[in-house]
Coordinates of C-alpha atoms in Angstrom, one line a residue:
X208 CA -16.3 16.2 -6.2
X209 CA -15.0 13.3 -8.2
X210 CA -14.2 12.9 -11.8
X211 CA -13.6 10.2 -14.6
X212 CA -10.0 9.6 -15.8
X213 CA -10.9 7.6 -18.9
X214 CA -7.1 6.6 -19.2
X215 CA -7.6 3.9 -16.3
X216 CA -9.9 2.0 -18.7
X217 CA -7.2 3.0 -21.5
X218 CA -3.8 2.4 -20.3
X219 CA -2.2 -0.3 -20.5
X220 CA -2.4 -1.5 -16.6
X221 CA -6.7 -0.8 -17.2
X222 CA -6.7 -2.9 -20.4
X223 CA -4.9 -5.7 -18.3
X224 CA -7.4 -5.5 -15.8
X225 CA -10.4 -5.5 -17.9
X226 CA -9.2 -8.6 -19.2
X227 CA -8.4 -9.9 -15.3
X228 CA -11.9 -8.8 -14.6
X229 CA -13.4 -10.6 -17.7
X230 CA -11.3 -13.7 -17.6
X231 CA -12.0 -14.5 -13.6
X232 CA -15.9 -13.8 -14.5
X233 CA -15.4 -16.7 -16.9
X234 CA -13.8 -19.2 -14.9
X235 CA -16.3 -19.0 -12.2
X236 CA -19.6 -19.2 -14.2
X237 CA -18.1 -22.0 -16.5
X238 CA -17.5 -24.3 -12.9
X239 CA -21.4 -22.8 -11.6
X240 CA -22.4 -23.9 -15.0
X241 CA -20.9 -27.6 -14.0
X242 CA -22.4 -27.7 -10.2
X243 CA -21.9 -27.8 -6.9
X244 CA -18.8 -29.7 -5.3
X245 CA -18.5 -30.6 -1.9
X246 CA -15.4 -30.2 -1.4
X247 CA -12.5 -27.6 0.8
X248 CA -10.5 -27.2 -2.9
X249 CA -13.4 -26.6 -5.4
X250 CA -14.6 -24.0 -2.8
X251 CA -11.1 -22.6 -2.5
X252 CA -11.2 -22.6 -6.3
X253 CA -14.5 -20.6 -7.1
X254 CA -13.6 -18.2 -3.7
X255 CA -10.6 -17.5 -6.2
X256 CA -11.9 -16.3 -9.0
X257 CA -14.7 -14.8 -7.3
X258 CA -12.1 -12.5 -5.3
X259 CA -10.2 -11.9 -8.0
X260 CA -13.4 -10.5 -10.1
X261 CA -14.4 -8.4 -7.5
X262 CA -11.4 -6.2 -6.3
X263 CA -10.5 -6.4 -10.1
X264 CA -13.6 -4.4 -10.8
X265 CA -14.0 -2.7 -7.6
X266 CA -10.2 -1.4 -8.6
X267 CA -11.5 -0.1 -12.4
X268 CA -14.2 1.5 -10.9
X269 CA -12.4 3.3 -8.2
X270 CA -9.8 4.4 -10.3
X271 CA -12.4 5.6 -13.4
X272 CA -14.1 7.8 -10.9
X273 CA -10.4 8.6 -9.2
X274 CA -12.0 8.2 -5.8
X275 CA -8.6 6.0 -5.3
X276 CA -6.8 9.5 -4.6
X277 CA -9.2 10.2 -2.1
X278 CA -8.3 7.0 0.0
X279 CA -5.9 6.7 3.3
X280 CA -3.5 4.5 2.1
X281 CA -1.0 4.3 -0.8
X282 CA -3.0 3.0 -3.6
X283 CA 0.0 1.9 -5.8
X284 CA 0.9 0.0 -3.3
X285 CA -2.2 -1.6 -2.7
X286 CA -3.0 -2.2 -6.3
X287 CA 0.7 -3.8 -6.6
X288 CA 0.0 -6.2 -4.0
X289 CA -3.2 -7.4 -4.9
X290 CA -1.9 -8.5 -8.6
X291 CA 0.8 -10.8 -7.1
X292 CA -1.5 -12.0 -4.4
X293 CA -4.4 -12.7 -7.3
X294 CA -1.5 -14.0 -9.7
X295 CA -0.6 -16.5 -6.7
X296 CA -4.0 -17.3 -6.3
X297 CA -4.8 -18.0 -9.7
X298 CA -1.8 -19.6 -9.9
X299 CA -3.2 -22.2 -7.3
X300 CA -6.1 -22.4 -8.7
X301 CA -5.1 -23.7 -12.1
X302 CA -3.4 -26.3 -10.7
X303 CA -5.4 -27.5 -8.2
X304 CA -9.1 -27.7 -10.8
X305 CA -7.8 -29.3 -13.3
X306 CA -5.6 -32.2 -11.3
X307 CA -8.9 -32.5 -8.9
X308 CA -11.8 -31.6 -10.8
X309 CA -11.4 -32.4 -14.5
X310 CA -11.2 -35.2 -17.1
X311 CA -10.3 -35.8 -20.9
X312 CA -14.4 -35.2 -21.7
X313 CA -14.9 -32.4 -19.4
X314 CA -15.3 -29.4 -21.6
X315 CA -16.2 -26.9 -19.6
X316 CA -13.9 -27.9 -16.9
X317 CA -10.6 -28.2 -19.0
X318 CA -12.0 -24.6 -20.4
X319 CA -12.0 -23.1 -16.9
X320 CA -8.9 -24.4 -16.3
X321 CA -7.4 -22.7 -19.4
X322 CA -8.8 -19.6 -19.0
X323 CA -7.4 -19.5 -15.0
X324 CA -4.2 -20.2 -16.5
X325 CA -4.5 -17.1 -18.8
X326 CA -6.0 -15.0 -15.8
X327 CA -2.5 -16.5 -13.9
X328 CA -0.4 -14.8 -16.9
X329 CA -2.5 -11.7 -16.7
X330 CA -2.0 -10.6 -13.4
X331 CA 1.6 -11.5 -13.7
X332 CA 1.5 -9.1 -16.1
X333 CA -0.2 -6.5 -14.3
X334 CA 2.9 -6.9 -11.7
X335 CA 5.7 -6.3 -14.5
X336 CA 3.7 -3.9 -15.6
X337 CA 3.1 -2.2 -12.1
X338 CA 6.4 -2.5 -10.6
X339 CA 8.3 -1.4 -13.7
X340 CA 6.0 2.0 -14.4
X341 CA 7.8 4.9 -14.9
X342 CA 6.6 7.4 -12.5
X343 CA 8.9 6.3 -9.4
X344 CA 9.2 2.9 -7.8
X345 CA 6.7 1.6 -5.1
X346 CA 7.6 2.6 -1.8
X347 CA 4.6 0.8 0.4
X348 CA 5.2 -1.7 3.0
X349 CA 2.9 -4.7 0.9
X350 CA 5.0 -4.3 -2.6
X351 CA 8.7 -4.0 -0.8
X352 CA 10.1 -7.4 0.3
X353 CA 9.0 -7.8 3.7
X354 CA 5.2 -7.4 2.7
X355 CA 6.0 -9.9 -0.3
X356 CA 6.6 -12.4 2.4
X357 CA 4.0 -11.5 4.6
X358 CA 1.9 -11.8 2.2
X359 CA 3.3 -15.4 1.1
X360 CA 3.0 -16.0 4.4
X361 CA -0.6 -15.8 4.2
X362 CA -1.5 -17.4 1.7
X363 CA 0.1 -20.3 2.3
X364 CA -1.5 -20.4 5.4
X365 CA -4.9 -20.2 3.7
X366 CA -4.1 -23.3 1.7
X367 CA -3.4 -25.2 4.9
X368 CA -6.5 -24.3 6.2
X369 CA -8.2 -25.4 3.5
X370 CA -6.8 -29.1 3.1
X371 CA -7.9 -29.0 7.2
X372 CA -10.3 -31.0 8.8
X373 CA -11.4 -31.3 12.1
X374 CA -11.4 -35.4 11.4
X375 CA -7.3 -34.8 11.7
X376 CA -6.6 -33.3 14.4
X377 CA -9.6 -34.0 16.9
X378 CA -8.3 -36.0 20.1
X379 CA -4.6 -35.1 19.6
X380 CA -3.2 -32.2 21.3
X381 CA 0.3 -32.1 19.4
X382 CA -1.6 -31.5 16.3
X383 CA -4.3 -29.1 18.2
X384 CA -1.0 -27.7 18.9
X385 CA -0.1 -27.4 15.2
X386 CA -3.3 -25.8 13.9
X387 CA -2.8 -23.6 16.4
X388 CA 0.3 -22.4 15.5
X389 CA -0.9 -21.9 11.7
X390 CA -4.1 -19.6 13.0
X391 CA -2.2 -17.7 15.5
X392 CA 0.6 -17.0 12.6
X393 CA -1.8 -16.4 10.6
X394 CA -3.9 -13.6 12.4
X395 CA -0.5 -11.9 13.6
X396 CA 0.5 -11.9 10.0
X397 CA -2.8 -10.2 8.6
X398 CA -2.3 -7.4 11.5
X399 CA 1.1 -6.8 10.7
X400 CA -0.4 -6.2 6.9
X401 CA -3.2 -4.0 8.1
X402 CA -1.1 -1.9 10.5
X403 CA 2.1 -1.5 7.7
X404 CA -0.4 -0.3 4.8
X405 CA -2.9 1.5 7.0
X406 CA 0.4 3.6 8.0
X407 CA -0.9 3.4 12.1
X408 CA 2.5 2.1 12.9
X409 CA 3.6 5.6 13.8
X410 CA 1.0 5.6 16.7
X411 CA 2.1 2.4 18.7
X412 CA 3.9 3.0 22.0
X413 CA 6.7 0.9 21.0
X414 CA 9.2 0.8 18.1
X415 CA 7.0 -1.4 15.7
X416 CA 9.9 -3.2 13.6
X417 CA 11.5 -4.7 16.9
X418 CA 8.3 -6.1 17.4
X419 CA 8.3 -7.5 14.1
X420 CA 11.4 -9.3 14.5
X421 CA 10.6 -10.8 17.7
X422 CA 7.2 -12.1 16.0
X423 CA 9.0 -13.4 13.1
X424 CA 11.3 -15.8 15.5
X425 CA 8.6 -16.9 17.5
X426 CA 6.5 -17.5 14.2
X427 CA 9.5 -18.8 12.7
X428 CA 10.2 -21.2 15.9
X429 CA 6.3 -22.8 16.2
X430 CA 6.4 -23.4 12.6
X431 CA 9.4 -25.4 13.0
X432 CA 7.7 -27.5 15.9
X433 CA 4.6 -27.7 13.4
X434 CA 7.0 -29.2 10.8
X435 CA 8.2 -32.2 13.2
X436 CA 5.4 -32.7 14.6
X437 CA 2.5 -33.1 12.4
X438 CA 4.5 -35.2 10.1
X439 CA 5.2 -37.2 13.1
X440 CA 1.6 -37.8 14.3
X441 CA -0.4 -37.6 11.3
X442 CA 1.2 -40.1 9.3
X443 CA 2.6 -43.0 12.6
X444 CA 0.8 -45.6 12.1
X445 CA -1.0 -44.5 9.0
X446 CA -0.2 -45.8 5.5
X447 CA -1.7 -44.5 2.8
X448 CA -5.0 -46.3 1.7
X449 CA -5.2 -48.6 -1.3
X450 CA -8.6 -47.6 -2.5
X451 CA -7.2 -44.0 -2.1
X452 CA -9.0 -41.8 -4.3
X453 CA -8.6 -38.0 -6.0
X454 CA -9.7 -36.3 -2.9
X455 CA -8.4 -38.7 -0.5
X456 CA -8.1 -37.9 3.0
X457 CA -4.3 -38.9 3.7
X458 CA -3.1 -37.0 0.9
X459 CA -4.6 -33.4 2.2
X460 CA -1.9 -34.4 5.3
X461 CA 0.6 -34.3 2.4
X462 CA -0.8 -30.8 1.6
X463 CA -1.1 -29.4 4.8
X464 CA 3.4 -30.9 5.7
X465 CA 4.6 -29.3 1.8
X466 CA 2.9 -25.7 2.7
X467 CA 4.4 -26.0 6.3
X468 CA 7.7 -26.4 5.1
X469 CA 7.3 -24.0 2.5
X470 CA 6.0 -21.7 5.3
X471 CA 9.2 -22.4 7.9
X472 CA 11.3 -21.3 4.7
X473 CA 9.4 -18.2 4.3
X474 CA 9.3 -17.0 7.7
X475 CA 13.0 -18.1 8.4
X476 CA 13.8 -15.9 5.3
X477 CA 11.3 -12.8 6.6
X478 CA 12.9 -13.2 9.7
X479 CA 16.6 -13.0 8.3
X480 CA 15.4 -10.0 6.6
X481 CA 14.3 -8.4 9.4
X482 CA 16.7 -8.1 11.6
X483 CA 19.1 -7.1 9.2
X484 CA 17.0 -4.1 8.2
X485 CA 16.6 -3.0 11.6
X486 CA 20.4 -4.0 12.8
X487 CA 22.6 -3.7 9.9
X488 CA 20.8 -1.4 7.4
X489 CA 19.0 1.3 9.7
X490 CA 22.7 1.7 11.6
X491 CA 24.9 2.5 8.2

C-alpha cells in the first residue's frame, strides 16, 4: 500500500516543481485568454506549456504518494530527462511567442512570454539541481550523454515538423525524400529512447549498441543528403517575397535547413560517441 512523502512537496527539487507546475499553468491560460491562432508555432507553443504542466504535476503527485518507487524504470533518470527536455522546450517557446505572436501593447502576450522565460530558468534549475544531488550520480541511459543527444535529436526533429507543410514538399520527390528522412530518424530515435529506459535491451537477439552505431551513421548519412538537398530545391528559383510577412511561408524553409544542420551536428557527434564507447571504452 502506498504512502505520502511530504518532503517531495518540501524539498528543494518539489518546491522547483511546484513553481514549474504553476508557472506553465500561467503561460497557457494567459495565450487561451488571448484566442485561438491558426498557426503550426502558436500550437507548438500552447502543446508546450501544456506538456510541461502535466508531467510537472503528474511527477508531484507520483512522487507525494511514492508510487514512483513502484514503477519499472529508473525514475531519477526519468525525472532528470524530462527537466532538460521541458527546459528546451520552454526554452523554444519563449522565443518563438514573443518574436511571432506579440507586440509593444500586447499585455497579456509580453506577460506569457515573461513568465515562459522564468519557467525556462526553472527547469534549468531543476537540472542543476537534479544532476548535482548528493545521493549518487544518475546512471540511466536518458540523463548520460548519449540519451542527451537522442533526446536533442528529437526535439529538433519536432520543430522541423512543425515549420512543415504539405504545400513544400508536395510534387517533389527529393524533398518527399527529405521529410522522409526526418520521420524515419525520428521514430528510430524515440525507440531507441523507449527500449534504453524501459531497460528491454537485455532481451533483443542481438548486441543492441552495435545496432545503435550502425543507426547513428545511417541517420547521420540521410541527414546529410537532407541538408544538400532541401536547401537545394526549396529555395532554386524562389526568392524570398517582398510582402513577406511574420509567419511567412519562405522563412519556415529557413526553419526547417537551421534545425537540419543543427540535427547533422548532433547525430555526427552521437555517432562519434558511439562507436567509441563500444570500440575504445568497452575494450580498456
Amino acid at each position: 500500500m502506498s504512502g505520502v512523502d511530504l518532503r517531495a512537496l518540501t524539498q528543494p527539487v518539489g518546491i522547483t516543481r511546484i513553481m514549474a507546475a504553476l508557472l506553465t499553468c500561467m503561460s497557457f491560460s494567459l495565450v487561451a485568454t488571448v484566442g485561438y491562432v491558426s498557426s503550426p508555432y502558436w500550437a507548438w507553443c500552447m502543446f508546450t506549456w501544456c506538456f510541461c504542466f502535466f508531467f510537472t504535476l503528474v511527477i508531484l503527485i507520483l512522487e507525494f504518494t511514492t508510487v514512483n518507487s513502484k514503477l519499472p524504470f529508473a525514475w531519477e533518470d526519468f525525472t532528470t530527462a524530462f527537466a532538460m527536455l521541458a527546459s528546451l522546450m520552454c526554452l523554444s517557446a519563449s522565443i518563438i511567442y514573443p518574436v511571432f505572436f506579440s507586440c509593444k501593447i500586447c499585455h497579456r502576450q509580453i506577460g506569457a512570454s515573461v513568465v515562459s522565460w522564468v519557467c525556462f530558468g526553472i527547469y534549468a534549475g531543476e537540472v542543476a539541481l537534479t544532476r548535482l544531488r548528493p545521493s549518487g550520480q544518475n546512471s540511466g541511459f536518458l540523463s548520460s550523454l548519449p540519451g542527451i543527444m537522442k533526446m536533442l535529436e528529437a526535439f529538433l526533429a519536432c520543430l522541423i515538423f512543425t515549420s512543415l507543410d504539405n504545400s513544400q514538399f508536395a510534387g517533389s520527390p527529393e524533398l518527399q525524400w527529405c521529410v522522409a528522412v526526418y520521420c524515419l530518424c525520428f521514430i528510430f530515435a524515440i525507440f531507441i529512447i523507449l527500449i534504453s529506459t524501459g531497460r528491454l535491451t537485455s532481451f533483443l537477439p542481438f548486441p543492441f549498441d552495435k545496432l545503435v552505431i550502425v543507426y547513428n551513421i545511417l541517420a547521420a548519412v540521410m541527414y546529410m543528403t537532407a541538408m544538400v538537398i532541401w536547401p537545394l530545391y526549396s529555395f532554386r528559383n524562389n526568392k524570398r517575397p517582398s510582402n513577406c510577412g511574420t509567419l511567412c511561408h519562405w522563412d519556415k524553409l529557413v526553419v526547417v535547413t537551421f534545425m537540419v544542420i543543427l540535427n547533422v551536428i548532433v547525430y555526427t557527434l552521437d555517432t562519434a560517441y558511439s562507436i567509441y564507447l563500444v570500440f575504445c571504452v568497452s575494450r580498456q
